[in-house]
Tab-separated table of C-alpha atoms in Angstrom:
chain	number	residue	atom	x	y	z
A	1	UNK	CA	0.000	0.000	0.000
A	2	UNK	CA	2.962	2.159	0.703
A	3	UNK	CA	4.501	1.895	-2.901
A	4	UNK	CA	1.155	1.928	-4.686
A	5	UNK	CA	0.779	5.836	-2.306
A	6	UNK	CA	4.373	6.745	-3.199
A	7	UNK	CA	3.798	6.179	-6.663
A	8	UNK	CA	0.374	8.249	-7.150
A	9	UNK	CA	2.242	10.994	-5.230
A	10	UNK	CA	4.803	10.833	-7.630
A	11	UNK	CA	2.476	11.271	-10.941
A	12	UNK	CA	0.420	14.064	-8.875
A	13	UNK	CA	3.781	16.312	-8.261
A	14	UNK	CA	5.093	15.528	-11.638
A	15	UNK	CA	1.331	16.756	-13.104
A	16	UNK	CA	1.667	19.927	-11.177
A	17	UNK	CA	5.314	20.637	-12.137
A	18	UNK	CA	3.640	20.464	-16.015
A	19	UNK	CA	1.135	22.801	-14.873
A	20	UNK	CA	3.321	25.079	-13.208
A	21	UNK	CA	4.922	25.166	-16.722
A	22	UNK	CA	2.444	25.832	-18.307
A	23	UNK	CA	1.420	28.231	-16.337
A	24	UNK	CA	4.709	30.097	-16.840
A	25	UNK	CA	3.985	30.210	-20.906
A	26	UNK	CA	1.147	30.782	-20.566
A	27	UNK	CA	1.966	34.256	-18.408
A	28	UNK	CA	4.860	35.313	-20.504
A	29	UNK	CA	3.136	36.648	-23.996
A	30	UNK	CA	6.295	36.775	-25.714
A	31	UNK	CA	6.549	32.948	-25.838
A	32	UNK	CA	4.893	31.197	-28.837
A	33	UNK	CA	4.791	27.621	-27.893
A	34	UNK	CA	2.753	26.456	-24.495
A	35	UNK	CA	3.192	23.041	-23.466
A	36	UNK	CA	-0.192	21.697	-22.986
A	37	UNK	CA	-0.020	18.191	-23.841
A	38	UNK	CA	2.836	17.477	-21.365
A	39	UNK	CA	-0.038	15.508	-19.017
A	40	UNK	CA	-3.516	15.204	-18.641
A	41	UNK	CA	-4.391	17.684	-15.951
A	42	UNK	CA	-2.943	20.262	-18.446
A	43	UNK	CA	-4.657	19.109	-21.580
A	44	UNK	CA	-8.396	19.315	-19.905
A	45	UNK	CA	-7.299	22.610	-18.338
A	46	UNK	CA	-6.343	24.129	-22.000
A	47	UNK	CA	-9.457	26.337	-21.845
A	48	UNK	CA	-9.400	27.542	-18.418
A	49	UNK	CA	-5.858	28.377	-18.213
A	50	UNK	CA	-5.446	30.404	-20.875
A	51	UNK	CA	-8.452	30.346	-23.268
A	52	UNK	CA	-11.779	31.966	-23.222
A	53	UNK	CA	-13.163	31.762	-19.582
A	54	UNK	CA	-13.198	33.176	-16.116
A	55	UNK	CA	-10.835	30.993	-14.125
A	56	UNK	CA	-10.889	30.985	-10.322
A	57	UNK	CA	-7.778	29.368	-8.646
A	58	UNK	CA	-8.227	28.187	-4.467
A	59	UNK	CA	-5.286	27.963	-2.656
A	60	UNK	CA	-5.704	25.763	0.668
A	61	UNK	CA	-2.588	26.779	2.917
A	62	UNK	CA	-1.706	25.695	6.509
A	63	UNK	CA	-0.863	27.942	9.646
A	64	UNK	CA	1.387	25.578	11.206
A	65	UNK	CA	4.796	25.834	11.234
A	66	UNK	CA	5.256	21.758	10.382
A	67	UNK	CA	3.649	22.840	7.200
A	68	UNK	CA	5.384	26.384	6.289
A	69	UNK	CA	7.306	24.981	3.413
A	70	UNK	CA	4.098	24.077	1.206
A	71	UNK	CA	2.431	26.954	2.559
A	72	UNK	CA	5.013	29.287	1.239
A	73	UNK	CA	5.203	26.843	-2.139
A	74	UNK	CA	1.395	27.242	-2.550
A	75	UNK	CA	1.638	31.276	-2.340
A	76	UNK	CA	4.192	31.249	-5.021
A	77	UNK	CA	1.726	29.076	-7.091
A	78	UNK	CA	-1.099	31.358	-6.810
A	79	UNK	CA	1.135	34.670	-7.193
A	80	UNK	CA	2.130	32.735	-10.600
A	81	UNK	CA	-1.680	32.475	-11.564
A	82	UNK	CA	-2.209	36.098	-11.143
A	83	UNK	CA	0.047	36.733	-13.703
A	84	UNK	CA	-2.218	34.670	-16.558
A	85	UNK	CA	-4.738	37.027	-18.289
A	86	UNK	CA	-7.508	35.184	-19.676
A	87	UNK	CA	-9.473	37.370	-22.055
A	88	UNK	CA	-13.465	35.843	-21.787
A	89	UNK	CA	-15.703	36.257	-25.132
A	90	UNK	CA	-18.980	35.643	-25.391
A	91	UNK	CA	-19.379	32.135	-27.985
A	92	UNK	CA	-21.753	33.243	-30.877
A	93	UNK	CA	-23.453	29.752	-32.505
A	94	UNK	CA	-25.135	30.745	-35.744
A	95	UNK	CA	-28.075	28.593	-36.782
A	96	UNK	CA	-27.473	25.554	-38.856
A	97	UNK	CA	-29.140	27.343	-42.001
A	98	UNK	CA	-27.161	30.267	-41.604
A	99	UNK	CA	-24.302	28.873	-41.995
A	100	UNK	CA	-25.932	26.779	-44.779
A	101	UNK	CA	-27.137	29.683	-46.768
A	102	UNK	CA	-23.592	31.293	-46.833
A	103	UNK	CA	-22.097	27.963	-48.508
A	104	UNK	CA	-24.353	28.250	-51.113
A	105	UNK	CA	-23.851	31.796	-51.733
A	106	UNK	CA	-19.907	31.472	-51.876
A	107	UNK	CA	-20.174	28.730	-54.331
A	108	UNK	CA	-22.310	29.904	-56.516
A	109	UNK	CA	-19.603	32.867	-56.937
């Protein structure tokens, strides 16, 4: 039971060490290339990171001392998320014969 905990442990902080990355390209605007298919977690986050919707980000800390390392680590984590800028639209969806009319109209151009 130990190894089997040791081991999920190990694929959660490795997952969050992607998303910290991507969180990082995400922030910087000058990068091109945002490494979202590193993992899982960061694939279904795509949208929410850095796409078109309102992301909240919860950040459970500890006021023990035992626990002031991850506390510390966790406020770094969120001060990195305040630094991605998602920019939320409104999605339009046009009716089905809408979009059907226009097909017609630029073919028979």
């Amino acid at each position: 039971s130990e190894g089997i905990t040791k081991k999920e442990a190990m694929y959660i902080n490795q997952s969050l060490t992607f998303l910290e990355q991507v969180i990082i390209a995400v922030a910087d605007r000058k990068r091109e290339h945002v490494p979202f298919r590193q993992s899982k977690l960061t694939h279904v986050l795509k949208n929410s990171i850095g796409g078109n919707c309102n992301t909240v980000m919860i950040a459970n800390i500890w006021g023990e001392s035992a626990q002031l390392e991850e506390t510390i680590s966790t406020l770094r984590f969120g001060t990195r998320m305040m630094c991605v800028a998602n920019e939320p639209l409104q999605n339009v969806h046009k009716q089905w014969y809408q979009r059907r009319v226009r097909v017609r109209i630029s073919i028979n151009k």
